[in-house]
């Protein structure tokens, strides 16, 4: 299973609206190899201009973009951390995902009620973060109790006590678990806890239709917070995304021109999520298919090959590699080869963003 980001937010912030747009958008892609999986999972293609250019140059029969899985995590309300009703379901869902998208309401609409009465993105975020911190705190407390009992005869358990204690103190102060610095060994000791506030996150401000081109009002506050924290922030209007998802590509482009935006919110969101998960792209490009593959930054060639098929990893011999910039500049793979820019790389090679690769393997 691929990496997943989860959408989290208070009721009535626009989660369902955005999610409908997400699930519709992917159904429109030609040659799409995935069908709808579960109702709460959307698969979003990650737009990449380099793909467009590769397709122009190679003219393949089939084009497959890389994708991001987005999960709708319903059920976050004040008190969710206590695990009552929907809360339980919420907690088990959110522990499974790799990164969090905080959807924050920035749109004014008298007809859509707000849980706490007044619209205030920063207060909303506080409510949510507090619930997540409380949920982690509960988890760490219970783990610490168990570990202290085990520690008598178990060295690993004994080692994890100070780490758990550090976590407990941080969470109890109302800070995210990721606020503390842990070394690799410490991280390993607490990995099975799947702490929610350890996961990377970003903010999405759901703004009114009229606010898309300006950074003002409620969104501005969110943006300022994001800048202060060094967190990515994306501005969307869920209502417009839902409309865009119903249109064909040409109509959508015209509509976006009218609105004065260059790129849909979903495309920006997919890219931001990709970045958040530290994913990079390599390509395979042949007459049959041009395809983008996402891997974690720092992945070595055999593992990257394993994305395509496990045989590619097991029987890996070498990778024949050039860079997108080479073919972009020279116009064809043959020209890249003639220019001496085709390289043979072995199993220690760390795949770079924009590499175009043919794998050689035997089974
Ligand atoms: P959820 O509870 O977070 O899933 O929120 P919904 O997606 O159900 O949205 C709650 C209400 O807000 C619905 O009536 C939506 O039509 C409305 N809504 C969602 N996004 C927008 C938006 O961008 N602008 C406006 N004006 N209304 C929106």
Short mmCIF file of C-alpha atoms and ligand atoms in Angstrom, two decimals:
data_model
loop_
_atom_site.label_atom_id
_atom_site.label_comp_id
_atom_site.label_asym_id
_atom_site.label_seq_id
_atom_site.Cartn_x
_atom_site.Cartn_y
_atom_site.Cartn_z
CA UNK A 1 0.00 0.00 0.00
CA UNK A 2 1.17 3.47 -0.81
CA UNK A 3 1.63 6.41 1.45
CA UNK A 4 -1.47 8.08 2.77
CA UNK A 5 -2.35 11.53 3.93
CA UNK A 6 -5.47 12.08 6.00
CA UNK A 7 -7.79 15.08 5.99
CA UNK A 8 -8.67 16.22 9.47
CA UNK A 9 -10.87 19.08 10.58
CA UNK A 10 -13.81 20.14 12.71
CA UNK A 11 -17.34 19.48 11.45
CA UNK A 12 -18.60 21.86 8.75
CA UNK A 13 -15.19 23.00 7.54
CA UNK A 14 -15.68 21.48 4.08
CA UNK A 15 -14.11 18.02 4.38
CA UNK A 16 -16.85 16.16 2.52
CA UNK A 17 -17.01 18.82 -0.17
CA UNK A 18 -13.27 18.65 -0.75
CA UNK A 19 -13.31 14.90 -0.61
CA UNK A 20 -16.02 14.62 -3.23
CA UNK A 21 -13.90 16.78 -5.48
CA UNK A 22 -10.91 14.56 -4.80
CA UNK A 23 -12.65 11.33 -5.65
CA UNK A 24 -14.27 12.74 -8.79
CA UNK A 25 -11.07 14.28 -10.08
CA UNK A 26 -9.23 10.99 -10.36
CA UNK A 27 -12.07 9.25 -12.14
CA UNK A 28 -11.51 11.64 -15.05
CA UNK A 29 -7.95 10.65 -15.85
CA UNK A 30 -7.55 8.64 -19.00
CA UNK A 31 -5.89 5.24 -18.75
CA UNK A 32 -6.13 5.30 -15.05
CA UNK A 33 -5.03 2.00 -13.53
CA UNK A 34 -6.89 2.34 -10.28
CA UNK A 35 -10.54 2.13 -9.60
CA UNK A 36 -12.33 3.40 -6.56
CA UNK A 37 -11.18 1.50 -3.53
CA UNK A 38 -13.00 2.46 -0.40
CA UNK A 39 -15.41 5.35 -0.15
CA UNK A 40 -13.16 7.23 2.24
CA UNK A 41 -10.02 6.94 0.11
CA UNK A 42 -9.30 9.19 -2.84
CA UNK A 43 -6.40 8.79 -5.23
CA UNK A 44 -5.06 12.06 -6.52
CA UNK A 45 -2.66 12.33 -9.44
CA UNK A 46 0.38 14.50 -8.80
CA UNK A 47 0.70 16.93 -11.70
CA UNK A 48 4.20 17.23 -13.08
CA UNK A 49 5.14 19.42 -16.07
CA UNK A 50 8.08 17.13 -16.80
CA UNK A 51 5.59 14.34 -17.56
CA UNK A 52 3.85 16.49 -20.14
CA UNK A 53 7.16 17.15 -21.87
CA UNK A 54 8.22 13.48 -21.74
CA UNK A 55 4.94 12.45 -23.31
CA UNK A 56 5.51 14.98 -26.09
CA UNK A 57 8.95 13.57 -26.79
CA UNK A 58 8.29 9.85 -26.39
CA UNK A 59 4.68 9.64 -27.63
CA UNK A 60 3.79 6.60 -25.52
CA UNK A 61 0.61 4.51 -25.73
CA UNK A 62 -0.08 5.04 -22.08
CA UNK A 63 0.62 7.66 -19.45
CA UNK A 64 0.56 7.01 -15.71
CA UNK A 65 1.15 9.83 -13.24
CA UNK A 66 2.29 9.25 -9.70
CA UNK A 67 -0.40 9.52 -7.10
CA UNK A 68 -1.17 10.33 -3.54
CA UNK A 69 -3.74 8.50 -1.42
CA UNK A 70 -5.93 10.80 0.57
CA UNK A 71 -8.13 9.52 3.37
CA UNK A 72 -11.15 11.28 4.76
CA UNK A 73 -10.89 10.93 8.52
CA UNK A 74 -14.31 11.79 9.80
CA UNK A 75 -15.27 12.16 13.41
CA UNK A 76 -12.97 14.71 14.94
CA UNK A 77 -14.91 16.68 17.48
CA UNK A 78 -14.04 18.05 20.85
CA UNK A 79 -13.74 15.03 23.10
CA UNK A 80 -12.57 12.66 20.36
CA UNK A 81 -9.47 11.89 22.40
CA UNK A 82 -11.68 10.23 25.01
CA UNK A 83 -12.48 7.66 22.38
CA UNK A 84 -16.23 7.76 22.70
CA UNK A 85 -18.41 6.78 19.76
CA UNK A 86 -16.93 8.07 16.53
CA UNK A 87 -13.87 9.13 18.50
CA UNK A 88 -12.56 5.58 18.66
CA UNK A 89 -12.90 5.06 14.98
CA UNK A 90 -11.26 8.39 14.36
CA UNK A 91 -8.25 7.52 16.47
CA UNK A 92 -7.67 4.16 14.85
CA UNK A 93 -7.90 5.72 11.38
CA UNK A 94 -5.60 8.59 12.09
CA UNK A 95 -2.90 6.37 13.60
CA UNK A 96 -2.61 4.54 10.26
CA UNK A 97 -1.82 7.50 8.06
CA UNK A 98 1.58 8.93 7.23
CA UNK A 99 0.82 12.66 7.28
CA UNK A 100 -1.99 15.00 8.24
CA UNK A 101 -3.82 17.66 6.28
CA UNK A 102 -5.49 20.12 8.63
CA UNK A 103 -8.48 21.53 6.81
CA UNK A 104 -9.38 24.83 8.41
CA UNK A 105 -12.51 26.83 7.72
CA UNK A 106 -11.78 30.36 6.51
CA UNK A 107 -15.01 30.93 4.55
CA UNK A 108 -17.86 33.01 5.90
CA UNK A 109 -21.34 31.64 5.30
CA UNK A 110 -24.29 32.46 7.53
CA UNK A 111 -26.07 29.34 6.38
CA UNK A 112 -23.33 27.01 7.52
CA UNK A 113 -23.08 26.87 11.26
CA UNK A 114 -19.79 26.83 13.07
CA UNK A 115 -19.29 24.41 15.95
CA UNK A 116 -18.23 27.06 18.43
CA UNK A 117 -20.35 29.88 17.07
CA UNK A 118 -17.71 32.24 15.74
CA UNK A 119 -15.34 31.69 12.84
CA UNK A 120 -11.75 31.61 14.03
CA UNK A 121 -9.26 29.40 12.20
CA UNK A 122 -6.56 29.68 14.83
CA UNK A 123 -8.90 28.68 17.66
CA UNK A 124 -10.21 25.79 15.56
CA UNK A 125 -6.68 24.57 15.02
CA UNK A 126 -6.02 24.79 18.75
CA UNK A 127 -9.06 22.63 19.47
CA UNK A 128 -7.89 20.02 17.02
CA UNK A 129 -4.27 20.00 18.09
CA UNK A 130 -5.34 19.72 21.72
CA UNK A 131 -7.47 16.67 20.93
CA UNK A 132 -4.56 15.07 19.11
CA UNK A 133 -2.15 15.85 21.93
CA UNK A 134 -4.58 14.42 24.50
CA UNK A 135 -4.98 11.26 22.45
CA UNK A 136 -1.19 10.82 22.32
CA UNK A 137 -0.84 11.62 26.00
CA UNK A 138 -3.31 8.91 26.87
CA UNK A 139 -1.42 6.46 24.68
CA UNK A 140 1.98 7.33 26.17
CA UNK A 141 0.70 7.18 29.75
CA UNK A 142 -0.64 3.68 29.26
CA UNK A 143 2.50 2.56 27.49
CA UNK A 144 4.68 3.96 30.27
CA UNK A 145 2.72 2.08 32.92
CA UNK A 146 3.06 -1.19 31.02
CA UNK A 147 6.73 -0.60 30.33
CA UNK A 148 7.60 0.07 33.95
CA UNK A 149 6.09 -3.31 34.84
CA UNK A 150 8.01 -5.07 32.05
CA UNK A 151 11.29 -3.32 32.71
CA UNK A 152 12.41 -5.66 35.48
CA UNK A 153 13.57 -8.42 33.18
CA UNK A 154 13.58 -6.63 29.84
CA UNK A 155 16.45 -4.38 28.79
CA UNK A 156 14.72 -2.79 25.79
CA UNK A 157 11.74 -1.93 27.95
CA UNK A 158 14.04 -0.33 30.51
CA UNK A 159 15.70 1.73 27.78
CA UNK A 160 12.45 3.11 26.54
CA UNK A 161 11.34 4.47 29.92
CA UNK A 162 13.30 7.76 29.72
CA UNK A 163 12.06 8.34 26.17
CA UNK A 164 8.46 7.76 27.19
CA UNK A 165 8.93 10.03 30.17
CA UNK A 166 10.28 12.78 27.89
CA UNK A 167 7.29 12.36 25.60
CA UNK A 168 4.90 12.43 28.49
CA UNK A 169 6.34 15.70 29.80
CA UNK A 170 6.18 17.35 26.39
CA UNK A 171 2.60 16.29 25.69
CA UNK A 172 1.49 17.21 29.18
CA UNK A 173 2.76 20.73 28.52
CA UNK A 174 0.42 20.86 25.53
CA UNK A 175 3.16 20.51 22.93
CA UNK A 176 3.27 18.18 19.94
CA UNK A 177 5.36 15.04 20.31
CA UNK A 178 7.47 16.17 17.36
CA UNK A 179 8.65 19.15 19.43
CA UNK A 180 11.25 16.95 21.10
CA UNK A 181 14.46 15.87 19.45
CA UNK A 182 14.91 12.12 19.39
CA UNK A 183 17.81 10.18 17.95
CA UNK A 184 17.26 7.25 15.57
CA UNK A 185 17.44 4.66 18.32
CA UNK A 186 14.92 6.52 20.48
CA UNK A 187 12.60 6.88 17.50
CA UNK A 188 12.76 3.15 16.96
CA UNK A 189 11.85 2.47 20.59
CA UNK A 190 8.57 4.38 20.31
CA UNK A 191 7.71 3.67 16.69
CA UNK A 192 4.98 1.16 17.46
CA UNK A 193 3.06 3.87 19.33
CA UNK A 194 2.25 5.57 16.00
CA UNK A 195 1.92 8.91 17.76
CA UNK A 196 -0.36 11.27 15.90
CA UNK A 197 1.50 14.44 16.83
CA UNK A 198 4.74 12.93 15.56
CA UNK A 199 3.37 12.86 12.00
CA UNK A 200 4.21 15.63 9.52
CA UNK A 201 1.33 17.98 8.73
CA UNK A 202 0.26 20.93 6.63
CA UNK A 203 -2.58 23.45 6.67
CA UNK A 204 -5.28 23.96 4.09
CA UNK A 205 -7.43 27.04 4.40
CA UNK A 206 -10.89 26.62 2.87
CA UNK A 207 -11.74 30.15 1.74
CA UNK A 208 -14.78 31.80 0.15
CA UNK A 209 -15.15 31.90 -3.62
CA UNK A 210 -14.34 35.62 -3.59
CA UNK A 211 -11.18 35.28 -1.54
CA UNK A 212 -9.22 32.93 -3.77
CA UNK A 213 -6.96 35.54 -5.30
CA UNK A 214 -6.26 37.50 -2.13
CA UNK A 215 -4.53 36.50 1.09
CA UNK A 216 -6.75 38.33 3.51
CA UNK A 217 -8.90 37.99 6.60
CA UNK A 218 -9.03 34.58 8.18
CA UNK A 219 -6.69 33.00 5.66
CA UNK A 220 -4.04 35.60 6.32
CA UNK A 221 -4.00 34.63 9.99
CA UNK A 222 -3.57 31.00 9.06
CA UNK A 223 -0.78 31.88 6.66
CA UNK A 224 1.03 33.92 9.28
CA UNK A 225 0.83 31.03 11.73
CA UNK A 226 2.13 28.63 9.09
CA UNK A 227 5.07 30.92 8.33
CA UNK A 228 5.91 31.24 11.98
CA UNK A 229 5.86 27.47 12.42
CA UNK A 230 7.57 26.70 9.12
CA UNK A 231 4.59 24.65 7.93
CA UNK A 232 3.26 24.51 4.35
CA UNK A 233 -0.09 26.17 3.75
CA UNK A 234 -2.43 25.80 0.76
CA UNK A 235 -5.45 27.94 -0.06
CA UNK A 236 -8.45 26.32 -1.67
CA UNK A 237 -12.16 26.88 -2.08
CA UNK A 238 -13.72 23.46 -1.63
CA UNK A 239 -16.91 24.55 -3.36
CA UNK A 240 -15.01 25.59 -6.46
CA UNK A 241 -12.90 22.43 -6.40
CA UNK A 242 -16.11 20.44 -6.41
CA UNK A 243 -17.29 22.40 -9.46
CA UNK A 244 -13.93 22.03 -11.23
CA UNK A 245 -14.03 18.28 -10.68
CA UNK A 246 -17.24 18.10 -12.73
CA UNK A 247 -15.70 19.84 -15.75
CA UNK A 248 -13.52 18.57 -18.57
CA UNK A 249 -9.98 19.89 -18.82
CA UNK A 250 -10.76 22.67 -21.30
CA UNK A 251 -13.76 23.97 -19.35
CA UNK A 252 -11.78 23.84 -16.13
CA UNK A 253 -8.94 25.90 -17.62
CA UNK A 254 -11.38 28.58 -18.77
CA UNK A 255 -13.11 28.61 -15.43
CA UNK A 256 -9.80 29.01 -13.61
CA UNK A 257 -8.83 31.86 -15.93
CA UNK A 258 -12.09 33.58 -15.05
CA UNK A 259 -11.32 33.15 -11.38
CA UNK A 260 -7.79 34.42 -11.84
CA UNK A 261 -6.09 31.25 -10.60
CA UNK A 262 -3.40 29.29 -12.39
CA UNK A 263 -3.70 25.93 -10.74
CA UNK A 264 -6.50 24.09 -9.01
CA UNK A 265 -6.35 23.74 -5.23
CA UNK A 266 -6.31 19.97 -5.56
CA UNK A 267 -3.19 20.06 -7.71
CA UNK A 268 -1.49 22.32 -5.21
CA UNK A 269 -2.60 20.08 -2.39
CA UNK A 270 -1.32 16.93 -4.08
CA UNK A 271 2.07 18.55 -4.60
CA UNK A 272 2.24 19.84 -1.05
CA UNK A 273 1.37 16.39 0.28
CA UNK A 274 4.06 14.82 -1.88
CA UNK A 275 6.57 17.28 -0.50
CA UNK A 276 5.37 16.70 3.04
CA UNK A 277 6.06 12.99 2.70
CA UNK A 278 9.51 13.71 1.27
CA UNK A 279 8.70 11.98 -1.99
CA UNK A 280 10.65 12.44 -5.20
CA UNK A 281 9.88 11.23 -8.70
CA UNK A 282 11.74 9.06 -11.15
CA UNK A 283 10.40 8.19 -14.58
CA UNK A 284 10.26 5.19 -16.81
CA UNK A 285 9.82 6.24 -20.40
CA UNK A 286 9.25 3.98 -23.38
CA UNK A 287 6.87 3.64 -26.32
CA UNK A 288 4.56 1.47 -24.27
CA UNK A 289 4.29 3.74 -21.29
CA UNK A 290 5.59 6.87 -19.67
CA UNK A 291 5.18 6.64 -15.96
CA UNK A 292 6.12 8.60 -12.87
CA UNK A 293 7.11 6.66 -9.74
CA UNK A 294 7.29 8.17 -6.33
CA UNK A 295 9.94 7.11 -3.85
CA UNK A 296 11.26 8.43 -0.58
CA UNK A 297 14.17 10.84 -1.03
CA UNK A 298 17.42 8.92 -0.49
CA UNK A 299 16.16 5.59 -1.90
CA UNK A 300 18.76 3.37 -3.57
CA UNK A 301 18.30 1.92 -7.05
CA UNK A 302 17.24 -1.66 -6.15
CA UNK A 303 14.52 -0.47 -3.79
CA UNK A 304 13.35 2.10 -6.33
CA UNK A 305 13.16 -0.73 -8.89
CA UNK A 306 11.12 -2.73 -6.40
CA UNK A 307 8.38 -0.11 -6.74
CA UNK A 308 7.78 -1.46 -10.24
CA UNK A 309 8.01 -5.15 -9.35
CA UNK A 310 9.60 -7.13 -6.55
CA UNK A 311 11.53 -9.17 -9.18
CA UNK A 312 13.23 -5.95 -10.26
CA UNK A 313 14.60 -5.55 -6.76
CA UNK A 314 15.49 -9.19 -6.14
CA UNK A 315 17.22 -9.66 -9.48
CA UNK A 316 18.64 -6.16 -9.77
CA UNK A 317 21.76 -5.97 -11.95
CA UNK A 318 22.09 -2.28 -12.73
CA UNK A 319 20.21 0.86 -13.65
CA UNK A 320 20.67 2.68 -16.93
CA UNK A 321 20.07 6.28 -16.01
CA UNK A 322 19.84 9.72 -17.54
CA UNK A 323 18.22 12.86 -16.26
CA UNK A 324 15.03 14.53 -17.41
CA UNK A 325 17.03 17.71 -18.12
CA UNK A 326 19.12 15.78 -20.68
CA UNK A 327 16.18 14.56 -22.74
CA UNK A 328 14.41 17.87 -22.34
CA UNK A 329 17.44 19.58 -23.83
CA UNK A 330 18.46 17.00 -26.45
CA UNK A 331 15.03 15.82 -27.58
CA UNK A 332 15.33 12.04 -27.55
CA UNK A 333 16.85 9.16 -25.66
CA UNK A 334 19.02 8.34 -28.69
CA UNK A 335 20.42 11.86 -28.63
CA UNK A 336 21.07 11.56 -24.90
CA UNK A 337 22.97 8.34 -25.56
CA UNK A 338 24.98 9.86 -28.42
CA UNK A 339 25.92 12.75 -26.16
CA UNK A 340 27.34 10.24 -23.67
CA UNK A 341 24.92 11.16 -20.94
CA UNK A 342 23.55 7.66 -20.36
CA UNK A 343 25.09 6.21 -17.19
CA UNK A 344 25.31 2.75 -15.69
CA UNK A 345 24.61 2.80 -11.99
CA UNK A 346 24.94 0.00 -9.46
CA UNK A 347 23.04 -1.03 -6.38
CA UNK A 348 24.43 1.76 -4.18
CA UNK A 349 23.16 4.49 -6.47
CA UNK A 350 20.80 6.92 -4.77
CA UNK A 351 18.03 7.75 -7.22
CA UNK A 352 17.62 11.49 -7.89
CA UNK A 353 14.47 13.47 -8.54
CA UNK A 354 13.93 13.61 -12.32
CA UNK A 355 15.98 10.54 -13.19
CA UNK A 356 14.75 8.52 -16.17
CA UNK A 357 15.64 4.87 -15.60
CA UNK A 358 15.76 1.51 -17.35
CA UNK A 359 16.39 -1.30 -14.90
CA UNK A 360 18.37 -4.39 -15.85
CA UNK A 361 17.56 -7.46 -13.81
CA UNK A 362 17.38 -11.24 -14.02
CA UNK A 363 15.02 -13.64 -12.32
P1 LIG B 1 -17.57 18.70 6.72
O1 LIG B 1 -18.47 18.57 7.88
O2 LIG B 1 -16.21 19.21 7.15
O3 LIG B 1 -17.47 17.48 5.88
O4 LIG B 1 -18.15 19.89 5.81
P2 LIG B 1 -19.00 19.81 4.47
O5 LIG B 1 -18.11 19.54 3.32
O6 LIG B 1 -20.18 18.96 4.66
O7 LIG B 1 -19.43 21.34 4.36
C1 LIG B 1 -20.29 21.94 5.29
C2 LIG B 1 -21.09 23.00 4.57
O8 LIG B 1 -20.22 24.05 4.16
C3 LIG B 1 -21.79 22.52 3.33
O9 LIG B 1 -23.06 23.12 3.29
C4 LIG B 1 -20.93 23.02 2.20
O10 LIG B 1 -21.68 23.28 1.04
C5 LIG B 1 -20.37 24.30 2.78
N1 LIG B 1 -19.06 24.61 2.19
C6 LIG B 1 -17.99 23.79 2.06
N2 LIG B 1 -16.97 24.44 1.45
C7 LIG B 1 -17.40 25.69 1.19
C8 LIG B 1 -16.81 26.83 0.58
O11 LIG B 1 -15.65 26.81 0.13
N3 LIG B 1 -17.57 27.96 0.51
C9 LIG B 1 -18.84 28.00 1.01
N4 LIG B 1 -19.53 29.12 0.92
N5 LIG B 1 -19.42 26.95 1.56
C10 LIG B 1 -18.73 25.80 1.67
#
